[in-house]
Amino acid sequence: MPVEDCRILDLPIFADARGDLVVVEGHEHVPFDIKRVYYLCDVPAGSVRGGHAHKQLVQLLIAVSGGFDITLDDGRNRKRVRLDNPQQGLLICPMIWREIDNFSQGSVCLVLASLHYDEADYYRDYDEFIASAKDRAHDPLS
């Protein structure tokens, strides 16, 4: 999938004097069933997370606190996105290499995933990912 298919989704917010409530429901606010939820927190300054791509998994990343940058790479194009608004999430499609960095102090990255954890779904080697992305670009059935 091209990096352009990765996009910011605005999430519904219900605000009143007691604070804000942000809602995320599978197939309502995100285009998939939510099978797994995890979050990154207490990331040391200068650390980079991610550094992989998924073959089938779709994810929504939300900066529930603080902010961070995500670099997205489809093997041909790259784009960098800053997440720092808990009312927005970044939809990341399959076959997109991602690296997350520039975490602000106290930031929390919430991840909603379309599949349960499966190591076989990962590309952890960038060169292997690039080779597969090029093969898929030439295969009209992929």
Backbone as JSON Lines, residues from 0, in Angstrom:
{"i":0,"aa":"M","n":[0.84,-1.18,0.0],"ca":[0.0,0.0,0.0],"c":[0.89,1.25,0.0]}
{"i":1,"aa":"P","n":[0.44,2.27,-0.65],"ca":[1.24,3.5,-0.65],"c":[1.14,4.24,0.69]}
{"i":2,"aa":"V","n":[2.2,4.95,1.0],"ca":[2.26,5.71,2.24],"c":[1.12,6.75,2.32]}
{"i":3,"aa":"E","n":[0.61,7.18,1.17],"ca":[-0.49,8.16,1.16],"c":[-1.78,7.59,1.77]}
{"i":4,"aa":"D","n":[-1.9,6.25,1.81],"ca":[-3.09,5.64,2.41],"c":[-3.09,5.73,3.93]}
{"i":5,"aa":"C","n":[-1.92,6.0,4.51],"ca":[-1.84,6.23,5.96],"c":[-2.31,7.65,6.22]}
{"i":6,"aa":"R","n":[-3.24,7.79,7.14],"ca":[-3.86,9.11,7.32],"c":[-4.29,9.34,8.77]}
{"i":7,"aa":"I","n":[-4.48,10.6,9.09],"ca":[-4.98,11.0,10.39],"c":[-6.5,10.81,10.43]}
{"i":8,"aa":"L","n":[-6.98,10.17,11.49],"ca":[-8.41,10.03,11.72],"c":[-8.79,10.89,12.91]}
{"i":9,"aa":"D","n":[-9.82,11.7,12.76],"ca":[-10.34,12.48,13.87],"c":[-11.27,11.6,14.68]}
{"i":10,"aa":"L","n":[-11.07,11.59,15.99],"ca":[-11.86,10.76,16.88],"c":[-12.92,11.6,17.58]}
{"i":11,"aa":"P","n":[-14.1,11.03,17.84],"ca":[-15.16,11.8,18.49],"c":[-14.8,12.12,19.94]}
{"i":12,"aa":"I","n":[-15.11,13.34,20.32],"ca":[-14.82,13.79,21.67],"c":[-16.1,14.32,22.3]}
{"i":13,"aa":"F","n":[-16.27,13.98,23.55],"ca":[-17.39,14.48,24.34],"c":[-16.78,15.26,25.49]}
{"i":14,"aa":"A","n":[-16.94,16.57,25.44],"ca":[-16.29,17.44,26.41],"c":[-17.34,18.1,27.3]}
{"i":15,"aa":"D","n":[-17.02,18.18,28.57],"ca":[-17.83,18.99,29.49],"c":[-16.91,19.47,30.61]}
{"i":16,"aa":"A","n":[-17.46,20.08,31.63],"ca":[-16.66,20.68,32.7],"c":[-15.82,19.64,33.45]}
{"i":17,"aa":"R","n":[-16.18,18.37,33.36],"ca":[-15.44,17.31,34.06],"c":[-14.24,16.81,33.27]}
{"i":18,"aa":"G","n":[-14.13,17.22,32.0],"ca":[-13.02,16.77,31.16],"c":[-13.52,16.19,29.85]}
{"i":19,"aa":"D","n":[-12.59,15.68,29.08],"ca":[-12.9,15.16,27.76],"c":[-12.97,13.64,27.78]}
{"i":20,"aa":"L","n":[-13.88,13.1,26.99],"ca":[-13.98,11.66,26.76],"c":[-13.83,11.44,25.27]}
{"i":21,"aa":"V","n":[-12.78,10.7,24.88],"ca":[-12.54,10.38,23.47],"c":[-12.89,8.91,23.27]}
{"i":22,"aa":"V","n":[-13.66,8.63,22.22],"ca":[-14.17,7.29,21.97],"c":[-13.55,6.71,20.7]}
{"i":23,"aa":"V","n":[-13.18,5.42,20.77],"ca":[-12.69,4.7,19.59],"c":[-13.39,3.35,19.57]}
{"i":24,"aa":"E","n":[-14.19,3.11,18.54],"ca":[-14.88,1.84,18.39],"c":[-14.5,1.22,17.04]}
{"i":25,"aa":"G","n":[-14.23,-0.09,17.07],"ca":[-13.91,-0.81,15.84],"c":[-15.04,-0.75,14.85]}
{"i":26,"aa":"H","n":[-14.71,-0.54,13.61],"ca":[-15.63,-0.43,12.46],"c":[-16.56,0.78,12.57]}
{"i":27,"aa":"E","n":[-16.44,1.54,13.63],"ca":[-17.22,2.77,13.76],"c":[-16.3,3.97,13.55]}
{"i":28,"aa":"H","n":[-15.18,3.99,14.27],"ca":[-14.23,5.09,14.18],"c":[-12.91,4.67,13.54]}
{"i":29,"aa":"V","n":[-12.66,3.37,13.5],"ca":[-11.51,2.81,12.8],"c":[-12.02,1.74,11.84]}
{"i":30,"aa":"P","n":[-11.36,1.55,10.72],"ca":[-11.89,0.63,9.69],"c":[-11.52,-0.84,9.91]}
{"i":31,"aa":"F","n":[-11.44,-1.28,11.17],"ca":[-11.11,-2.68,11.44],"c":[-11.63,-3.06,12.83]}
{"i":32,"aa":"D","n":[-11.72,-4.38,13.06],"ca":[-11.99,-4.9,14.4],"c":[-10.73,-4.72,15.22]}
{"i":33,"aa":"I","n":[-10.87,-4.3,16.44],"ca":[-9.72,-4.11,17.33],"c":[-9.48,-5.44,18.05]}
{"i":34,"aa":"K","n":[-8.34,-6.08,17.74],"ca":[-8.0,-7.38,18.32],"c":[-6.94,-7.28,19.42]}
{"i":35,"aa":"R","n":[-6.18,-6.18,19.42],"ca":[-5.08,-6.06,20.37],"c":[-4.89,-4.58,20.7]}
{"i":36,"aa":"V","n":[-4.6,-4.31,21.96],"ca":[-4.33,-2.95,22.43],"c":[-3.06,-2.99,23.28]}
{"i":37,"aa":"Y","n":[-2.14,-2.06,22.99],"ca":[-0.95,-1.93,23.84],"c":[-0.5,-0.48,23.78]}
{"i":38,"aa":"Y","n":[0.43,-0.12,24.66],"ca":[0.92,1.25,24.64],"c":[2.4,1.31,24.99]}
{"i":39,"aa":"L","n":[3.04,2.35,24.47],"ca":[4.43,2.65,24.75],"c":[4.47,3.81,25.74]}
{"i":40,"aa":"C","n":[5.24,3.66,26.8],"ca":[5.37,4.75,27.77],"c":[6.77,4.71,28.38]}
{"i":41,"aa":"D","n":[7.14,5.78,29.06],"ca":[8.46,5.88,29.68],"c":[9.58,5.61,28.68]}
{"i":42,"aa":"V","n":[9.42,6.08,27.46],"ca":[10.45,5.91,26.43],"c":[11.58,6.89,26.72]}
{"i":43,"aa":"P","n":[12.8,6.39,26.9],"ca":[13.93,7.28,27.2],"c":[14.2,8.28,26.07]}
{"i":44,"aa":"A","n":[14.67,9.45,26.44],"ca":[15.0,10.48,25.45],"c":[15.97,9.92,24.42]}
{"i":45,"aa":"G","n":[15.72,10.21,23.16],"ca":[16.59,9.79,22.07],"c":[16.31,8.39,21.54]}
{"i":46,"aa":"S","n":[15.38,7.67,22.16],"ca":[15.06,6.31,21.71],"c":[14.2,6.31,20.46]}
{"i":47,"aa":"V","n":[14.35,5.25,19.68],"ca":[13.53,5.04,18.49],"c":[12.79,3.72,18.68]}
{"i":48,"aa":"R","n":[11.49,3.75,18.47],"ca":[10.66,2.54,18.55],"c":[10.19,2.19,17.15]}
{"i":49,"aa":"G","n":[9.5,1.09,17.02],"ca":[9.07,0.64,15.7],"c":[10.22,-0.06,15.01]}
{"i":50,"aa":"G","n":[10.59,0.45,13.86],"ca":[11.66,-0.19,13.1],"c":[11.22,-1.51,12.51]}
{"i":51,"aa":"H","n":[10.0,-1.52,12.01],"ca":[9.46,-2.73,11.4],"c":[8.26,-2.37,10.51]}
{"i":52,"aa":"A","n":[7.79,-3.37,9.78],"ca":[6.56,-3.26,8.98],"c":[5.75,-4.52,9.23]}
{"i":53,"aa":"H","n":[4.48,-4.47,8.89],"ca":[3.6,-5.63,9.02],"c":[3.1,-6.05,7.65]}
{"i":54,"aa":"K","n":[2.93,-7.34,7.45],"ca":[2.43,-7.87,6.19],"c":[0.92,-7.67,6.06]}
{"i":55,"aa":"Q","n":[0.17,-7.88,7.14],"ca":[-1.29,-7.81,7.1],"c":[-1.9,-6.85,8.12]}
{"i":56,"aa":"L","n":[-1.23,-6.63,9.22],"ca":[-1.77,-5.87,10.34],"c":[-2.03,-4.41,9.99]}
{"i":57,"aa":"V","n":[-3.15,-3.9,10.46],"ca":[-3.49,-2.48,10.38],"c":[-3.47,-1.94,11.81]}
{"i":58,"aa":"Q","n":[-2.97,-0.72,11.99],"ca":[-2.88,-0.13,13.32],"c":[-3.39,1.29,13.32]}
{"i":59,"aa":"L","n":[-3.85,1.71,14.51],"ca":[-4.15,3.11,14.76],"c":[-3.3,3.52,15.96]}
{"i":60,"aa":"L","n":[-2.44,4.53,15.77],"ca":[-1.59,5.06,16.84],"c":[-2.19,6.36,17.33]}
{"i":61,"aa":"I","n":[-2.25,6.51,18.66],"ca":[-2.82,7.7,19.28],"c":[-1.85,8.19,20.35]}
{"i":62,"aa":"A","n":[-1.55,9.48,20.33],"ca":[-0.75,10.09,21.39],"c":[-1.72,10.48,22.5]}
{"i":63,"aa":"V","n":[-1.94,9.58,23.46],"ca":[-2.89,9.9,24.52],"c":[-2.32,10.89,25.52]}
{"i":64,"aa":"S","n":[-1.0,11.04,25.51],"ca":[-0.33,12.04,26.33],"c":[0.96,12.43,25.62]}
{"i":65,"aa":"G","n":[1.3,13.7,25.64],"ca":[2.53,14.16,25.01],"c":[2.49,14.02,23.5]}
{"i":66,"aa":"G","n":[3.65,13.75,22.92],"ca":[3.71,13.64,21.47],"c":[4.96,12.92,21.01]}
{"i":67,"aa":"F","n":[4.97,12.57,19.74],"ca":[6.07,11.86,19.11],"c":[5.91,11.96,17.61]}
{"i":68,"aa":"D","n":[6.98,11.63,16.88],"ca":[6.98,11.66,15.43],"c":[7.0,10.23,14.89]}
{"i":69,"aa":"I","n":[6.32,10.01,13.77],"ca":[6.32,8.72,13.1],"c":[6.79,8.94,11.67]}
{"i":70,"aa":"T","n":[7.8,8.2,11.26],"ca":[8.24,8.2,9.86],"c":[7.65,6.96,9.21]}
{"i":71,"aa":"L","n":[6.93,7.18,8.12],"ca":[6.27,6.11,7.36],"c":[6.99,5.95,6.03]}
{"i":72,"aa":"D","n":[7.18,4.7,5.6],"ca":[7.96,4.41,4.4],"c":[7.33,3.21,3.7]}
{"i":73,"aa":"D","n":[6.94,3.39,2.42],"ca":[6.34,2.28,1.66],"c":[7.34,1.64,0.69]}
{"i":74,"aa":"G","n":[8.59,2.03,0.78],"ca":[9.62,1.5,-0.12],"c":[9.91,2.43,-1.27]}
{"i":75,"aa":"R","n":[9.02,3.36,-1.54],"ca":[9.23,4.37,-2.59],"c":[9.12,5.78,-2.04]}
{"i":76,"aa":"N","n":[8.19,5.98,-1.14],"ca":[7.95,7.31,-0.59],"c":[7.98,7.26,0.93]}
{"i":77,"aa":"R","n":[8.34,8.4,1.52],"ca":[8.36,8.56,2.97],"c":[7.55,9.78,3.35]}
{"i":78,"aa":"K","n":[6.96,9.7,4.54],"ca":[6.37,10.91,5.12],"c":[6.52,10.84,6.62]}
{"i":79,"aa":"R","n":[6.59,12.01,7.22],"ca":[6.78,12.13,8.66],"c":[5.56,12.83,9.24]}
{"i":80,"aa":"V","n":[5.04,12.27,10.32],"ca":[3.82,12.78,10.93],"c":[4.09,13.01,12.42]}
{"i":81,"aa":"R","n":[3.63,14.13,12.93],"ca":[3.71,14.42,14.37],"c":[2.36,14.11,14.98]}
{"i":82,"aa":"L","n":[2.33,13.27,16.01],"ca":[1.11,13.02,16.76],"c":[1.27,13.66,18.13]}
{"i":83,"aa":"D","n":[0.37,14.56,18.46],"ca":[0.39,15.22,19.78],"c":[-1.0,15.69,20.19]}
{"i":84,"aa":"N","n":[-2.03,15.1,19.58],"ca":[-3.41,15.46,19.88],"c":[-4.17,14.17,20.19]}
{"i":85,"aa":"P","n":[-4.64,13.98,21.43],"ca":[-5.32,12.73,21.78],"c":[-6.67,12.54,21.09]}
{"i":86,"aa":"Q","n":[-7.11,13.53,20.33],"ca":[-8.36,13.42,19.59],"c":[-8.14,12.97,18.15]}
{"i":87,"aa":"Q","n":[-6.89,12.58,17.85],"ca":[-6.57,12.12,16.5],"c":[-5.72,10.85,16.59]}
{"i":88,"aa":"G","n":[-5.89,10.0,15.59],"ca":[-5.07,8.8,15.49],"c":[-4.51,8.68,14.1]}
{"i":89,"aa":"L","n":[-3.36,8.03,13.99],"ca":[-2.73,7.81,12.69],"c":[-2.99,6.37,12.28]}
{"i":90,"aa":"L","n":[-3.7,6.21,11.17],"ca":[-3.98,4.9,10.6],"c":[-2.76,4.46,9.8]}
{"i":91,"aa":"I","n":[-2.2,3.29,10.15],"ca":[-1.04,2.76,9.44],"c":[-1.46,1.46,8.76]}
{"i":92,"aa":"C","n":[-1.35,1.43,7.46],"ca":[-1.76,0.3,6.63],"c":[-0.69,-0.78,6.64]}
{"i":93,"aa":"P","n":[-1.02,-1.98,6.15],"ca":[0.0,-3.02,6.0],"c":[1.08,-2.57,5.01]}
{"i":94,"aa":"M","n":[2.23,-3.2,5.1],"ca":[3.37,-2.97,4.2],"c":[3.88,-1.53,4.26]}
{"i":95,"aa":"I","n":[3.86,-0.97,5.47],"ca":[4.43,0.36,5.71],"c":[5.46,0.22,6.83]}
{"i":96,"aa":"W","n":[6.7,0.55,6.51],"ca":[7.75,0.56,7.53],"c":[7.54,1.79,8.39]}
{"i":97,"aa":"R","n":[7.66,1.63,9.72],"ca":[7.46,2.76,10.61],"c":[8.57,2.84,11.64]}
{"i":98,"aa":"E","n":[8.95,4.08,11.95],"ca":[9.88,4.38,13.03],"c":[9.28,5.51,13.83]}
{"i":99,"aa":"I","n":[9.31,5.36,15.15],"ca":[8.71,6.34,16.05],"c":[9.82,6.93,16.91]}
{"i":100,"aa":"D","n":[9.92,8.27,16.92],"ca":[10.97,8.92,17.68],"c":[10.51,10.28,18.17]}
{"i":101,"aa":"N","n":[11.44,11.02,18.75],"ca":[11.18,12.37,19.23],"c":[10.04,12.39,20.26]}
{"i":102,"aa":"F","n":[10.07,11.43,21.18],"ca":[9.06,11.34,22.23],"c":[9.24,12.49,23.22]}
{"i":103,"aa":"S","n":[8.17,13.2,23.5],"ca":[8.23,14.21,24.55],"c":[8.19,13.51,25.91]}
{"i":104,"aa":"Q","n":[8.65,14.2,26.93],"ca":[8.66,13.62,28.27],"c":[7.22,13.29,28.7]}
{"i":105,"aa":"G","n":[7.02,12.1,29.22],"ca":[5.71,11.7,29.69],"c":[4.74,11.27,28.6]}
{"i":106,"aa":"S","n":[5.22,11.11,27.38],"ca":[4.31,10.74,26.3],"c":[3.88,9.28,26.4]}
{"i":107,"aa":"V","n":[2.68,9.02,25.91],"ca":[2.14,7.66,25.85],"c":[1.57,7.45,24.45]}
{"i":108,"aa":"C","n":[2.04,6.4,23.79],"ca":[1.57,6.03,22.45],"c":[0.68,4.8,22.58]}
{"i":109,"aa":"L","n":[-0.61,4.99,22.37],"ca":[-1.58,3.91,22.41],"c":[-1.7,3.32,21.01]}
{"i":110,"aa":"V","n":[-1.67,1.98,20.92],"ca":[-1.74,1.3,19.63],"c":[-2.94,0.36,19.63]}
{"i":111,"aa":"L","n":[-3.81,0.52,18.65],"ca":[-4.94,-0.38,18.43],"c":[-4.61,-1.18,17.18]}
{"i":112,"aa":"A","n":[-4.7,-2.5,17.28],"ca":[-4.25,-3.37,16.19],"c":[-5.38,-4.26,15.69]}
{"i":113,"aa":"S","n":[-5.35,-4.56,14.4],"ca":[-6.4,-5.35,13.76],"c":[-6.22,-6.86,13.96]}
{"i":114,"aa":"L","n":[-5.04,-7.28,14.41],"ca":[-4.75,-8.71,14.58],"c":[-4.06,-8.94,15.92]}
{"i":115,"aa":"H","n":[-4.15,-10.17,16.4],"ca":[-3.37,-10.56,17.57],"c":[-1.9,-10.63,17.17]}
{"i":116,"aa":"Y","n":[-1.02,-10.61,18.17],"ca":[0.41,-10.68,17.89],"c":[0.75,-11.95,17.12]}
{"i":117,"aa":"D","n":[1.54,-11.78,16.06],"ca":[2.02,-12.91,15.26],"c":[3.37,-12.52,14.67]}
{"i":118,"aa":"E","n":[4.43,-13.1,15.18],"ca":[5.78,-12.76,14.73],"c":[5.94,-12.94,13.23]}
{"i":119,"aa":"A","n":[5.21,-13.88,12.63],"ca":[5.31,-14.14,11.19],"c":[4.78,-12.97,10.36]}
{"i":120,"aa":"D","n":[4.03,-12.06,10.98],"ca":[3.48,-10.91,10.26],"c":[4.48,-9.75,10.16]}
{"i":121,"aa":"Y","n":[5.61,-9.85,10.81],"ca":[6.58,-8.76,10.87],"c":[7.64,-8.85,9.79]}
{"i":122,"aa":"Y","n":[8.04,-7.67,9.3],"ca":[9.32,-7.48,8.63],"c":[10.16,-6.69,9.62]}
{"i":123,"aa":"R","n":[11.23,-7.27,10.09],"ca":[12.11,-6.58,11.04],"c":[13.41,-6.14,10.37]}
{"i":124,"aa":"D","n":[13.65,-6.63,9.17],"ca":[14.84,-6.27,8.4],"c":[14.4,-5.35,7.26]}
{"i":125,"aa":"Y","n":[14.95,-4.14,7.22],"ca":[14.52,-3.16,6.23],"c":[14.77,-3.63,4.8]}
{"i":126,"aa":"D","n":[15.92,-4.24,4.54],"ca":[16.23,-4.71,3.19],"c":[15.24,-5.79,2.74]}
{"i":127,"aa":"E","n":[14.87,-6.68,3.64],"ca":[13.87,-7.7,3.32],"c":[12.51,-7.06,3.01]}
{"i":128,"aa":"F","n":[12.15,-6.05,3.81],"ca":[10.91,-5.32,3.55],"c":[10.93,-4.66,2.18]}
{"i":129,"aa":"I","n":[12.02,-3.98,1.85],"ca":[12.13,-3.29,0.56],"c":[12.01,-4.29,-0.59]}
{"i":130,"aa":"A","n":[12.66,-5.43,-0.48],"ca":[12.59,-6.45,-1.54],"c":[11.15,-6.94,-1.7]}
{"i":131,"aa":"S","n":[10.46,-7.17,-0.61],"ca":[9.07,-7.64,-0.67],"c":[8.15,-6.55,-1.21]}
{"i":132,"aa":"A","n":[8.38,-5.31,-0.81],"ca":[7.56,-4.2,-1.3],"c":[7.72,-4.05,-2.81]}
{"i":133,"aa":"K","n":[8.93,-4.2,-3.31],"ca":[9.17,-4.11,-4.76],"c":[8.49,-5.27,-5.49]}
{"i":134,"aa":"D","n":[8.58,-6.48,-4.92],"ca":[7.92,-7.65,-5.52],"c":[6.41,-7.43,-5.61]}
{"i":135,"aa":"R","n":[5.82,-6.89,-4.53],"ca":[4.37,-6.65,-4.52],"c":[3.97,-5.58,-5.52]}
{"i":136,"aa":"A","n":[4.84,-4.59,-5.73],"ca":[4.54,-3.52,-6.68],"c":[4.48,-4.06,-8.1]}
{"i":137,"aa":"H","n":[5.2,-5.15,-8.36],"ca":[5.22,-5.75,-9.69],"c":[4.2,-6.87,-9.86]}
{"i":138,"aa":"D","n":[3.55,-7.26,-8.76],"ca":[2.58,-8.35,-8.77],"c":[1.16,-7.77,-8.76]}
{"i":139,"aa":"P","n":[0.43,-7.84,-9.87],"ca":[-0.9,-7.21,-9.92],"c":[-1.92,-7.89,-9.0]}
{"i":140,"aa":"L","n":[-1.64,-9.06,-8.47],"ca":[-2.59,-9.75,-7.58],"c":[-2.33,-9.49,-6.1]}
{"i":141,"aa":"S","n":[-1.26,-8.76,-5.77],"ca":[-0.98,-8.51,-4.36],"c":[-1.72,-7.32,-3.84]}
